[in-house]
């Protein structure tokens, strides 16, 4: 896969997830980056870094940009989308809390498993997309786009008003409730029904 120029992520975009970490949904989308160097493919291992004692999964719906987008209106936003893919926004929760800035907690190598993109034209109902995250076969998270605080077109309008989105860029649209720690030997899956499943083993450094 070609590396995106950037991975733009949205924090606290599902009310129940914001609350489980003691936060409210923000007034505006809360944005952060993951570095392209953190991407791994389906089947590759998430490596738990020695700097963290609590690494958690965050199953998410990823949007892949298909056309250069600059100050796009929400009403036109889907025209700029190439497709949808499952993504795991792996997070060192302890470092996220202690650092303040999220760059380290979100940016370790292997912290962005990204599955195969399915073109938007092949997706039956973009307004009914769901994401399910399982660890060792047990469902931990289940969210629907209808539960997002800021929907996908709104996110594209907001983000493209800040920075030009290039073809191949990825937007990670936030995670539903149910985040929990990963242990060496776990297998974590992020499924978007109708799109596909991203499966990654977890190993110690
Ligand atoms: Mg996330």
PDB file of C-alpha atoms and ligand atoms in Angstrom:
ATOM      1  CA  UNK A   1       0.000   0.000   0.000  1.00  0.00           C
ATOM      2  CA  UNK A   2       1.149   3.559  -0.643  1.00  0.00           C
ATOM      3  CA  UNK A   3       1.790   5.456   2.535  1.00  0.00           C
ATOM      4  CA  UNK A   4      -0.569   8.378   3.129  1.00  0.00           C
ATOM      5  CA  UNK A   5       1.009  11.801   3.606  1.00  0.00           C
ATOM      6  CA  UNK A   6      -0.886  11.973   6.889  1.00  0.00           C
ATOM      7  CA  UNK A   7      -3.291  10.138   9.160  1.00  0.00           C
ATOM      8  CA  UNK A   8      -5.724  12.597  10.742  1.00  0.00           C
ATOM      9  CA  UNK A   9      -7.510  11.205  13.780  1.00  0.00           C
ATOM     10  CA  UNK A  10     -10.590  12.330  15.671  1.00  0.00           C
ATOM     11  CA  UNK A  11     -10.745  11.991  19.457  1.00  0.00           C
ATOM     12  CA  UNK A  12     -13.887  11.551  21.569  1.00  0.00           C
ATOM     13  CA  UNK A  13     -16.281  11.310  18.633  1.00  0.00           C
ATOM     14  CA  UNK A  14     -18.637   8.846  20.370  1.00  0.00           C
ATOM     15  CA  UNK A  15     -20.358  10.033  23.552  1.00  0.00           C
ATOM     16  CA  UNK A  16     -20.100   6.730  25.445  1.00  0.00           C
ATOM     17  CA  UNK A  17     -16.366   6.450  24.733  1.00  0.00           C
ATOM     18  CA  UNK A  18     -15.712  10.046  25.817  1.00  0.00           C
ATOM     19  CA  UNK A  19     -17.518   9.324  29.067  1.00  0.00           C
ATOM     20  CA  UNK A  20     -15.723   6.049  29.770  1.00  0.00           C
ATOM     21  CA  UNK A  21     -12.467   8.018  29.906  1.00  0.00           C
ATOM     22  CA  UNK A  22     -14.041  10.760  32.018  1.00  0.00           C
ATOM     23  CA  UNK A  23     -14.473  13.288  29.202  1.00  0.00           C
ATOM     24  CA  UNK A  24     -17.334  14.979  27.392  1.00  0.00           C
ATOM     25  CA  UNK A  25     -17.737  15.165  23.632  1.00  0.00           C
ATOM     26  CA  UNK A  26     -15.882  18.340  22.565  1.00  0.00           C
ATOM     27  CA  UNK A  27     -17.654  21.341  21.000  1.00  0.00           C
ATOM     28  CA  UNK A  28     -15.567  20.925  17.850  1.00  0.00           C
ATOM     29  CA  UNK A  29     -13.871  17.831  16.437  1.00  0.00           C
ATOM     30  CA  UNK A  30     -10.714  17.075  18.449  1.00  0.00           C
ATOM     31  CA  UNK A  31      -7.912  16.347  15.975  1.00  0.00           C
ATOM     32  CA  UNK A  32      -4.541  14.675  16.302  1.00  0.00           C
ATOM     33  CA  UNK A  33      -2.122  12.842  14.021  1.00  0.00           C
ATOM     34  CA  UNK A  34      -0.640   9.410  13.826  1.00  0.00           C
ATOM     35  CA  UNK A  35       2.606   9.204  11.832  1.00  0.00           C
ATOM     36  CA  UNK A  36       2.531   7.195   8.594  1.00  0.00           C
ATOM     37  CA  UNK A  37       5.450   5.179  10.048  1.00  0.00           C
ATOM     38  CA  UNK A  38       3.008   3.623  12.540  1.00  0.00           C
ATOM     39  CA  UNK A  39       1.043   1.805   9.806  1.00  0.00           C
ATOM     40  CA  UNK A  40       1.072  -1.988   9.618  1.00  0.00           C
ATOM     41  CA  UNK A  41      -0.976  -4.247   7.359  1.00  0.00           C
ATOM     42  CA  UNK A  42      -3.480  -6.986   8.078  1.00  0.00           C
ATOM     43  CA  UNK A  43      -1.700  -9.892   9.790  1.00  0.00           C
ATOM     44  CA  UNK A  44       1.316  -7.936  11.030  1.00  0.00           C
ATOM     45  CA  UNK A  45       1.972  -7.737  14.775  1.00  0.00           C
ATOM     46  CA  UNK A  46       1.230  -4.838  17.108  1.00  0.00           C
ATOM     47  CA  UNK A  47       4.388  -4.569  19.231  1.00  0.00           C
ATOM     48  CA  UNK A  48       3.905  -3.388  22.821  1.00  0.00           C
ATOM     49  CA  UNK A  49       6.648  -0.841  23.596  1.00  0.00           C
ATOM     50  CA  UNK A  50       8.556  -1.095  26.888  1.00  0.00           C
ATOM     51  CA  UNK A  51       7.751   2.569  27.653  1.00  0.00           C
ATOM     52  CA  UNK A  52       4.055   1.766  28.274  1.00  0.00           C
ATOM     53  CA  UNK A  53       2.273  -0.452  30.775  1.00  0.00           C
ATOM     54  CA  UNK A  54      -1.161   0.014  29.230  1.00  0.00           C
ATOM     55  CA  UNK A  55      -1.645  -0.254  25.465  1.00  0.00           C
ATOM     56  CA  UNK A  56      -5.282  -0.291  24.315  1.00  0.00           C
ATOM     57  CA  UNK A  57      -7.148  -1.078  21.105  1.00  0.00           C
ATOM     58  CA  UNK A  58      -9.416   1.494  19.423  1.00  0.00           C
ATOM     59  CA  UNK A  59     -11.385   0.004  16.523  1.00  0.00           C
ATOM     60  CA  UNK A  60     -12.330   2.703  14.018  1.00  0.00           C
ATOM     61  CA  UNK A  61     -13.852   3.407  10.617  1.00  0.00           C
ATOM     62  CA  UNK A  62     -11.163   4.943   8.395  1.00  0.00           C
ATOM     63  CA  UNK A  63     -11.958   7.177   5.438  1.00  0.00           C
ATOM     64  CA  UNK A  64      -9.438   7.202   2.562  1.00  0.00           C
ATOM     65  CA  UNK A  65      -9.318  10.418   0.531  1.00  0.00           C
ATOM     66  CA  UNK A  66      -9.474  10.099  -3.263  1.00  0.00           C
ATOM     67  CA  UNK A  67      -9.151  13.708  -4.501  1.00  0.00           C
ATOM     68  CA  UNK A  68      -7.248  16.710  -3.199  1.00  0.00           C
ATOM     69  CA  UNK A  69      -9.591  18.401  -0.735  1.00  0.00           C
ATOM     70  CA  UNK A  70      -9.291  21.986   0.458  1.00  0.00           C
ATOM     71  CA  UNK A  71     -12.192  23.747   2.206  1.00  0.00           C
ATOM     72  CA  UNK A  72     -14.730  21.199   1.047  1.00  0.00           C
ATOM     73  CA  UNK A  73     -18.330  21.641   2.163  1.00  0.00           C
ATOM     74  CA  UNK A  74     -19.968  18.793   4.020  1.00  0.00           C
ATOM     75  CA  UNK A  75     -22.621  18.517   1.289  1.00  0.00           C
ATOM     76  CA  UNK A  76     -19.881  17.712  -1.248  1.00  0.00           C
ATOM     77  CA  UNK A  77     -17.593  15.725   1.042  1.00  0.00           C
ATOM     78  CA  UNK A  78     -18.371  12.191  -0.184  1.00  0.00           C
ATOM     79  CA  UNK A  79     -17.140  13.228  -3.663  1.00  0.00           C
ATOM     80  CA  UNK A  80     -13.633  13.395  -2.187  1.00  0.00           C
ATOM     81  CA  UNK A  81     -13.697   9.933  -0.591  1.00  0.00           C
ATOM     82  CA  UNK A  82     -12.059   6.962  -2.298  1.00  0.00           C
ATOM     83  CA  UNK A  83     -13.170   4.301   0.141  1.00  0.00           C
ATOM     84  CA  UNK A  84     -13.510   2.906   3.646  1.00  0.00           C
ATOM     85  CA  UNK A  85     -11.145   0.682   5.623  1.00  0.00           C
ATOM     86  CA  UNK A  86     -10.921  -0.759   9.138  1.00  0.00           C
ATOM     87  CA  UNK A  87      -8.274   0.855  11.354  1.00  0.00           C
ATOM     88  CA  UNK A  88      -6.991   0.276  14.870  1.00  0.00           C
ATOM     89  CA  UNK A  89      -5.897   3.478  16.636  1.00  0.00           C
ATOM     90  CA  UNK A  90      -3.631   1.651  19.091  1.00  0.00           C
ATOM     91  CA  UNK A  91      -2.956   3.896  22.095  1.00  0.00           C
ATOM     92  CA  UNK A  92      -0.558   3.857  25.051  1.00  0.00           C
ATOM     93  CA  UNK A  93      -3.207   5.080  27.498  1.00  0.00           C
ATOM     94  CA  UNK A  94      -0.783   5.750  30.347  1.00  0.00           C
ATOM     95  CA  UNK A  95       1.464   7.921  28.169  1.00  0.00           C
ATOM     96  CA  UNK A  96      -1.560   9.729  26.713  1.00  0.00           C
ATOM     97  CA  UNK A  97      -2.466  10.833  30.243  1.00  0.00           C
ATOM     98  CA  UNK A  98       1.019  11.753  31.435  1.00  0.00           C
ATOM     99  CA  UNK A  99       2.289  13.468  28.272  1.00  0.00           C
ATOM    100  CA  UNK A 100      -0.625  15.839  27.633  1.00  0.00           C
ATOM    101  CA  UNK A 101       0.229  15.896  23.930  1.00  0.00           C
ATOM    102  CA  UNK A 102      -0.749  12.587  22.321  1.00  0.00           C
ATOM    103  CA  UNK A 103       2.061  12.222  19.780  1.00  0.00           C
ATOM    104  CA  UNK A 104       4.027   9.576  21.663  1.00  0.00           C
ATOM    105  CA  UNK A 105       1.003   7.655  22.965  1.00  0.00           C
ATOM    106  CA  UNK A 106      -0.462   7.352  19.476  1.00  0.00           C
ATOM    107  CA  UNK A 107       2.712   7.244  17.417  1.00  0.00           C
ATOM    108  CA  UNK A 108       4.762   4.146  18.198  1.00  0.00           C
ATOM    109  CA  UNK A 109       5.735   1.904  15.300  1.00  0.00           C
ATOM    110  CA  UNK A 110       2.971  -0.688  14.634  1.00  0.00           C
ATOM    111  CA  UNK A 111       0.305   1.473  16.375  1.00  0.00           C
ATOM    112  CA  UNK A 112      -1.782   1.940  13.212  1.00  0.00           C
ATOM    113  CA  UNK A 113      -3.017  -1.354  11.789  1.00  0.00           C
ATOM    114  CA  UNK A 114      -4.845  -0.427   8.573  1.00  0.00           C
ATOM    115  CA  UNK A 115      -6.929  -2.907   6.586  1.00  0.00           C
ATOM    116  CA  UNK A 116      -7.760  -3.177   2.919  1.00  0.00           C
ATOM    117  CA  UNK A 117      -9.816  -0.293   1.566  1.00  0.00           C
ATOM    118  CA  UNK A 118     -13.113  -0.998  -0.157  1.00  0.00           C
ATOM    119  CA  UNK A 119     -14.139   1.608  -2.753  1.00  0.00           C
ATOM    120  CA  UNK A 120     -17.067   3.780  -1.733  1.00  0.00           C
ATOM    121  CA  UNK A 121     -19.010   2.678  -4.827  1.00  0.00           C
ATOM    122  CA  UNK A 122     -19.033  -0.906  -3.501  1.00  0.00           C
ATOM    123  CA  UNK A 123     -20.494   0.055  -0.126  1.00  0.00           C
ATOM    124  CA  UNK A 124     -24.221  -0.478   0.036  1.00  0.00           C
ATOM    125  CA  UNK A 125     -25.136   2.130   2.646  1.00  0.00           C
ATOM    126  CA  UNK A 126     -22.525   4.637   3.814  1.00  0.00           C
ATOM    127  CA  UNK A 127     -24.950   5.942   6.447  1.00  0.00           C
ATOM    128  CA  UNK A 128     -25.255   2.504   8.057  1.00  0.00           C
ATOM    129  CA  UNK A 129     -21.544   1.734   8.521  1.00  0.00           C
ATOM    130  CA  UNK A 130     -20.657  -0.042  11.756  1.00  0.00           C
ATOM    131  CA  UNK A 131     -17.406  -1.003  13.435  1.00  0.00           C
ATOM    132  CA  UNK A 132     -16.879  -3.997  15.708  1.00  0.00           C
ATOM    133  CA  UNK A 133     -13.677  -4.683  17.631  1.00  0.00           C
ATOM    134  CA  UNK A 134     -12.950  -8.150  19.031  1.00  0.00           C
ATOM    135  CA  UNK A 135     -10.088  -9.392  21.163  1.00  0.00           C
ATOM    136  CA  UNK A 136      -9.519 -13.160  21.081  1.00  0.00           C
ATOM    137  CA  UNK A 137     -12.941 -13.508  19.467  1.00  0.00           C
ATOM    138  CA  UNK A 138     -14.806 -11.586  22.180  1.00  0.00           C
ATOM    139  CA  UNK A 139     -16.640  -8.383  21.198  1.00  0.00           C
ATOM    140  CA  UNK A 140     -15.193  -5.370  23.015  1.00  0.00           C
ATOM    141  CA  UNK A 141     -16.522  -2.456  20.947  1.00  0.00           C
ATOM    142  CA  UNK A 142     -19.451  -1.893  18.611  1.00  0.00           C
ATOM    143  CA  UNK A 143     -20.272   1.501  17.132  1.00  0.00           C
ATOM    144  CA  UNK A 144     -22.336   2.940  14.310  1.00  0.00           C
ATOM    145  CA  UNK A 145     -21.748   6.067  12.226  1.00  0.00           C
ATOM    146  CA  UNK A 146     -25.153   7.284  13.402  1.00  0.00           C
ATOM    147  CA  UNK A 147     -23.729   7.458  16.936  1.00  0.00           C
ATOM    148  CA  UNK A 148     -20.877   9.796  15.990  1.00  0.00           C
ATOM    149  CA  UNK A 149     -20.888  13.278  17.491  1.00  0.00           C
ATOM    150  CA  UNK A 150     -19.525  14.628  14.180  1.00  0.00           C
ATOM    151  CA  UNK A 151     -20.416  12.638  11.083  1.00  0.00           C
ATOM    152  CA  UNK A 152     -18.012  11.856   8.247  1.00  0.00           C
ATOM    153  CA  UNK A 153     -18.999  14.771   5.928  1.00  0.00           C
ATOM    154  CA  UNK A 154     -18.740  17.210   8.839  1.00  0.00           C
ATOM    155  CA  UNK A 155     -15.281  15.872   9.701  1.00  0.00           C
ATOM    156  CA  UNK A 156     -14.092  16.279   6.088  1.00  0.00           C
ATOM    157  CA  UNK A 157     -15.367  19.870   6.004  1.00  0.00           C
ATOM    158  CA  UNK A 158     -13.692  20.678   9.310  1.00  0.00           C
ATOM    159  CA  UNK A 159     -10.350  19.001   8.588  1.00  0.00           C
ATOM    160  CA  UNK A 160     -10.095  20.258   4.984  1.00  0.00           C
ATOM    161  CA  UNK A 161     -10.680  23.758   6.327  1.00  0.00           C
ATOM    162  CA  UNK A 162      -7.435  23.385   8.246  1.00  0.00           C
ATOM    163  CA  UNK A 163      -5.178  21.360   5.951  1.00  0.00           C
ATOM    164  CA  UNK A 164      -5.256  20.180   2.363  1.00  0.00           C
ATOM    165  CA  UNK A 165      -6.132  16.504   2.216  1.00  0.00           C
ATOM    166  CA  UNK A 166      -4.205  14.600  -0.457  1.00  0.00           C
ATOM    167  CA  UNK A 167      -5.244  11.417  -2.266  1.00  0.00           C
ATOM    168  CA  UNK A 168      -4.450   8.472  -0.010  1.00  0.00           C
ATOM    169  CA  UNK A 169      -4.675  10.463   3.207  1.00  0.00           C
ATOM    170  CA  UNK A 170      -6.545   8.676   5.979  1.00  0.00           C
ATOM    171  CA  UNK A 171      -9.066  10.029   8.481  1.00  0.00           C
ATOM    172  CA  UNK A 172      -9.609   7.857  11.565  1.00  0.00           C
ATOM    173  CA  UNK A 173     -13.102   8.830  12.650  1.00  0.00           C
ATOM    174  CA  UNK A 174     -12.986   7.943  16.351  1.00  0.00           C
ATOM    175  CA  UNK A 175     -13.665   4.912  18.497  1.00  0.00           C
ATOM    176  CA  UNK A 176     -16.806   3.718  20.297  1.00  0.00           C
ATOM    177  CA  UNK A 177     -16.894   2.698  23.968  1.00  0.00           C
ATOM    178  CA  UNK A 178     -15.166  -0.433  25.198  1.00  0.00           C
ATOM    179  CA  UNK A 179     -11.457   0.313  24.871  1.00  0.00           C
ATOM    180  CA  UNK A 180      -9.341  -2.057  26.979  1.00  0.00           C
ATOM    181  CA  UNK A 181      -5.728  -3.173  27.394  1.00  0.00           C
ATOM    182  CA  UNK A 182      -3.958  -5.563  25.036  1.00  0.00           C
ATOM    183  CA  UNK A 183      -1.626  -8.336  26.228  1.00  0.00           C
ATOM    184  CA  UNK A 184       1.085 -10.267  24.389  1.00  0.00           C
ATOM    185  CA  UNK A 185      -0.538 -13.183  22.595  1.00  0.00           C
ATOM    186  CA  UNK A 186      -3.864 -11.430  22.050  1.00  0.00           C
ATOM    187  CA  UNK A 187      -5.405 -11.293  18.591  1.00  0.00           C
ATOM    188  CA  UNK A 188      -7.298  -8.071  17.870  1.00  0.00           C
ATOM    189  CA  UNK A 189      -9.809  -7.738  15.043  1.00  0.00           C
ATOM    190  CA  UNK A 190     -11.536  -4.659  13.667  1.00  0.00           C
ATOM    191  CA  UNK A 191     -14.481  -5.517  11.440  1.00  0.00           C
ATOM    192  CA  UNK A 192     -16.571  -3.178   9.337  1.00  0.00           C
ATOM    193  CA  UNK A 193     -19.455  -5.333   8.068  1.00  0.00           C
ATOM    194  CA  UNK A 194     -19.620  -5.094   4.285  1.00  0.00           C
ATOM    195  CA  UNK A 195     -16.027  -3.800   4.124  1.00  0.00           C
ATOM    196  CA  UNK A 196     -13.822  -6.375   5.802  1.00  0.00           C
ATOM    197  CA  UNK A 197     -11.893  -7.453   8.865  1.00  0.00           C
ATOM    198  CA  UNK A 198      -8.456  -6.332   9.999  1.00  0.00           C
ATOM    199  CA  UNK A 199      -6.695  -8.943  12.164  1.00  0.00           C
ATOM    200  CA  UNK A 200      -3.448  -8.379  14.054  1.00  0.00           C
ATOM    201  CA  UNK A 201      -1.629 -10.384  16.712  1.00  0.00           C
ATOM    202  CA  UNK A 202      -0.098  -8.583  19.689  1.00  0.00           C
ATOM    203  CA  UNK A 203       3.435  -9.222  20.878  1.00  0.00           C
ATOM    204  CA  UNK A 204       5.863  -7.902  23.477  1.00  0.00           C
ATOM    205  CA  UNK A 205       8.822  -5.816  22.307  1.00  0.00           C
TER     206      UNK A 205
HETATM  207 MG1  LIG B   1      -9.011   6.849  18.354  1.00  0.00          MG
END
